[in-house]
GROMACS .gro file of C-alpha atoms in nm:
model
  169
    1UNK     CA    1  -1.871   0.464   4.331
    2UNK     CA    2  -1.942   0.825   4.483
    3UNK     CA    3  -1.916   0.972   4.106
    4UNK     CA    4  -2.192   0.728   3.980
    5UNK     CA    5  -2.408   0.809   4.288
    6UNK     CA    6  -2.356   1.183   4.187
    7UNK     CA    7  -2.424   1.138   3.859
    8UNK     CA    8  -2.756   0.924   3.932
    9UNK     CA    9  -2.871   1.205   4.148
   10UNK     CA   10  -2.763   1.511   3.923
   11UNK     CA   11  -2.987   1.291   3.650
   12UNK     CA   12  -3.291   1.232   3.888
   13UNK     CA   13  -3.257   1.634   3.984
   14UNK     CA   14  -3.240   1.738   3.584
   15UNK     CA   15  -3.555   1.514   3.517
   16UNK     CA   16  -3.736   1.683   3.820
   17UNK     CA   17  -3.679   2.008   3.709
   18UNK     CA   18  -3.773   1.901   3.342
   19UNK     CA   19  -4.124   1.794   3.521
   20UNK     CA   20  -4.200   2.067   3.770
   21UNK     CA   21  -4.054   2.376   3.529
   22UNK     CA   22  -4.329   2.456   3.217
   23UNK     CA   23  -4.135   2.720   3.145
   24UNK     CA   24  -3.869   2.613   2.874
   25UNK     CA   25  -3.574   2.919   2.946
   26UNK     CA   26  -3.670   2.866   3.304
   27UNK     CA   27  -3.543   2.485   3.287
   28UNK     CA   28  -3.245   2.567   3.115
   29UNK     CA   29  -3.131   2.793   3.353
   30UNK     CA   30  -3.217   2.592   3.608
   31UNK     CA   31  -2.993   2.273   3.452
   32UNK     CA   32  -2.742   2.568   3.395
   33UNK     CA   33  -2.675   2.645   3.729
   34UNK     CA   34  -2.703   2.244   3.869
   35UNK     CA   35  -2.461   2.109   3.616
   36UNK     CA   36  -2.203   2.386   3.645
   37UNK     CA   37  -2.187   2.381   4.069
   38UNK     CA   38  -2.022   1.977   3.934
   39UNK     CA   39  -1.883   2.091   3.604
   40UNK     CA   40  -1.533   2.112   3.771
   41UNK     CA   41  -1.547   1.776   3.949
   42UNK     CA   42  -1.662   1.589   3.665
   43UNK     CA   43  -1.527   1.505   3.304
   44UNK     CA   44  -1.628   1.655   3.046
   45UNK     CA   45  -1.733   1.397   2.910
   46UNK     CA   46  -1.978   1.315   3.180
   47UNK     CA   47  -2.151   1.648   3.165
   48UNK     CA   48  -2.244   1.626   2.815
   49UNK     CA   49  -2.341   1.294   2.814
   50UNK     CA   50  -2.625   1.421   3.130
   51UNK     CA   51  -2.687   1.756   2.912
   52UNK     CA   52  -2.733   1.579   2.569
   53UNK     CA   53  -2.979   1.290   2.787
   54UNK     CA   54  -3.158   1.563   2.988
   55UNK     CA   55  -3.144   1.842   2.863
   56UNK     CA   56  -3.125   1.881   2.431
   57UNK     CA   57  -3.413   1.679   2.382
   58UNK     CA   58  -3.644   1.966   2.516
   59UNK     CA   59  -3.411   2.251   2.346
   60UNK     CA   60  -3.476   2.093   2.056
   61UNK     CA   61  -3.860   2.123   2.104
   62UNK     CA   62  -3.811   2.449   2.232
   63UNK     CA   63  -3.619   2.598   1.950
   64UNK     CA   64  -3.843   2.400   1.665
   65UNK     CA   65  -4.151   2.642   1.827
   66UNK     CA   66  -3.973   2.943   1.791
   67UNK     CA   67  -4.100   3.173   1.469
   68UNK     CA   68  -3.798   3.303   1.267
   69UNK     CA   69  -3.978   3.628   1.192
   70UNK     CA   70  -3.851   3.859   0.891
   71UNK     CA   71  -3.854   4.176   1.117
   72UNK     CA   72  -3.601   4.195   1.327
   73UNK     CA   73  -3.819   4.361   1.505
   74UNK     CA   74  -4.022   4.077   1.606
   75UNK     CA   75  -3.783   3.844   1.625
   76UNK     CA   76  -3.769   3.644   2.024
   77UNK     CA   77  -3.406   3.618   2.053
   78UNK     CA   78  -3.413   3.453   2.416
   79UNK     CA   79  -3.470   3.119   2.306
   80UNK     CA   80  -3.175   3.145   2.105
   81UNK     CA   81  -2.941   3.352   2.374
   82UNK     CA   82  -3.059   3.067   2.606
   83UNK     CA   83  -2.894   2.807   2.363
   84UNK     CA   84  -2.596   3.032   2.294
   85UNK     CA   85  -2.534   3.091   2.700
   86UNK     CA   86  -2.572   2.670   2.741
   87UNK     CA   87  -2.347   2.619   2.488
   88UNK     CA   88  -2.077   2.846   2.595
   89UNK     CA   89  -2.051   2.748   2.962
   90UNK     CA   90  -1.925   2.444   2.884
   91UNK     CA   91  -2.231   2.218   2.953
   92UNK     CA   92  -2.279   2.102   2.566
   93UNK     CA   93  -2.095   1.926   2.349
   94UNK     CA   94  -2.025   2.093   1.980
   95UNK     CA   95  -2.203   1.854   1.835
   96UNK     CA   96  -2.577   1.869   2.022
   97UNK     CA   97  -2.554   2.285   1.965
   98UNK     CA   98  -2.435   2.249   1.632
   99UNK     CA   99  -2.745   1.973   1.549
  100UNK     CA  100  -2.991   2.182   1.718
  101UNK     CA  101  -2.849   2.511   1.543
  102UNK     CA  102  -2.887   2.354   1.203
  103UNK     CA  103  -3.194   2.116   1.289
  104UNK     CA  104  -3.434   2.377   1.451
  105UNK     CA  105  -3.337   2.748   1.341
  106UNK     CA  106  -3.126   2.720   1.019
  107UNK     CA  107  -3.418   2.580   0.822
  108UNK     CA  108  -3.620   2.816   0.962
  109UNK     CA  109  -3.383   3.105   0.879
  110UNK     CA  110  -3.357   2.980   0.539
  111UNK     CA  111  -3.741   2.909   0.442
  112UNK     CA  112  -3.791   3.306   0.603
  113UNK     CA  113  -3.518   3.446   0.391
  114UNK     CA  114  -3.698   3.245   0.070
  115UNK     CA  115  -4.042   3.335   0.136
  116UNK     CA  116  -3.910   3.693   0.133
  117UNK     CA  117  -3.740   3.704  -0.158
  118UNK     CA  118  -4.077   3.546  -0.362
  119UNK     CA  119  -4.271   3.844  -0.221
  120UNK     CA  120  -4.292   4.106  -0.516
  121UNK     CA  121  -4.450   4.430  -0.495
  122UNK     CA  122  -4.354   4.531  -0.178
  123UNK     CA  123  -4.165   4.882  -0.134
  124UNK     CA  124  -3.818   4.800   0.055
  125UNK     CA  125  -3.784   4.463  -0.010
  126UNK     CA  126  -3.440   4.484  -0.066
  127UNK     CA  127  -3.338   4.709   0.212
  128UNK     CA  128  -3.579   4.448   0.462
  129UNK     CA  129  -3.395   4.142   0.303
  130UNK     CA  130  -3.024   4.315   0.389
  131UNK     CA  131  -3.138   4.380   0.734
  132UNK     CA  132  -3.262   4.069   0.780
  133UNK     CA  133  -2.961   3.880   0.693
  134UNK     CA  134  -2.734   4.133   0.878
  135UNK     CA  135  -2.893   4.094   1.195
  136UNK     CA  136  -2.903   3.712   1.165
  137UNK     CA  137  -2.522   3.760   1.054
  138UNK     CA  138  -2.385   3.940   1.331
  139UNK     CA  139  -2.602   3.672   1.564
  140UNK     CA  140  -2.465   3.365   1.424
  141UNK     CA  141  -2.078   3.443   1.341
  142UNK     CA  142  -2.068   3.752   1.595
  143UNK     CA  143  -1.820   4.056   1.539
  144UNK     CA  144  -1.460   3.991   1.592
  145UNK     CA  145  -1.429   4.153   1.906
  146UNK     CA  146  -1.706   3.954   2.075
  147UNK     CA  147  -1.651   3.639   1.948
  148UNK     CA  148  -1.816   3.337   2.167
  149UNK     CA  149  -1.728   3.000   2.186
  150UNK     CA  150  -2.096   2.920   2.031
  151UNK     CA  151  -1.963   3.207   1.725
  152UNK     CA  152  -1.641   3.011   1.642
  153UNK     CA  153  -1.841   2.712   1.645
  154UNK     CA  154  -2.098   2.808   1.405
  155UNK     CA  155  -1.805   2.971   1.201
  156UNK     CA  156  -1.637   2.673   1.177
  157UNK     CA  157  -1.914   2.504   1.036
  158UNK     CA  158  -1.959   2.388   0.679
  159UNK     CA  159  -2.348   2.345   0.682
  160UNK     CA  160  -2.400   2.655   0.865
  161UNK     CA  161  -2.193   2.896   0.591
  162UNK     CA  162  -2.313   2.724   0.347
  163UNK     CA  163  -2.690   2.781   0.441
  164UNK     CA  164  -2.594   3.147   0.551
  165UNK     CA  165  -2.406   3.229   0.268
  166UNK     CA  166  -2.643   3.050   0.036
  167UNK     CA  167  -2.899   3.314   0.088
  168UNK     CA  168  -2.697   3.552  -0.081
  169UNK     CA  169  -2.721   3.390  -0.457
   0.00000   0.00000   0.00000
């Protein structure tokens, strides 16, 4: 059928972009913007199945390289915008953001937010600790007035509170 035909081709294009593109945000933008010109004309169904094949597999080695630094400061947010952006265009299915949220930065986040509070003798470590899980807050669950698709998903997740709200005991 002309739907399979599509779909073989949008799968050859997404694996030629995967081997010509080095640059991880790069690629997802790039699948972004191919898989959303056919996200009306196919199911929904469809389009995950060619994101979660194509396109989560390098996410997920993308996010697992990304350091979860203590300082806000020096935290690279763009890897995890870039997941956010995916997610809430409608090309991936709850449950490929929600494994690669949990798989590749909520361990992270947690082992940082340990580490931290072993550290002893450092002035602030309190106030760095607060900030840290502030900013990470207001990333992950958003504020109510800019709630995101991706936000009410991680919300709405028991592993994700209970790993975010863990590091407050």
């Amino acid at each position: 059928t002309m739907f399979a035909d599509i779909r073989r081709s949008l799968k050859k294009t997404l694996s030629f972009i995967s081997k010509h593109e080095p640059d991880d945000v790069a690629f997802f933008r790039s699948c972004n913007v191919t898989l959303r010109a056919w996200q009306k004309l196919f199911e929904e169904s469809n389009i995950y199945s060619l994101t979660s094949e194509s396109v989560t597999p390098r996410f997920a080695r993308c996010l697992a390289r990304v350091p979860i630094e203590f300082s806000h400061e020096k935290q690279s947010w763009v890897q995890i915008n870039t997941l956010f952006d995916y997610f809430d265009t409608g090309l991936m299915s709850a449950d490929d953001f929600l494994s690669l949220f949990e798989g590749e930065i909520l361990a992270s986040w947690a082992y940082t937010l340990h580490c931290a509070t072993l550290e002893e003798n450092k002035p602030n470590l309190l106030t760095g600790i607060a900030k840290f899980y502030s900013v990470w807050k207001e990333r992950v669950f958003g504020q109510l007035s800019k709630c995101t698709k991706s936000h009410l998903a991680l919300r709405g997740d028991l592993m994700v509170c209970r790993h975010f709200f863990g590091g407050l005991e």
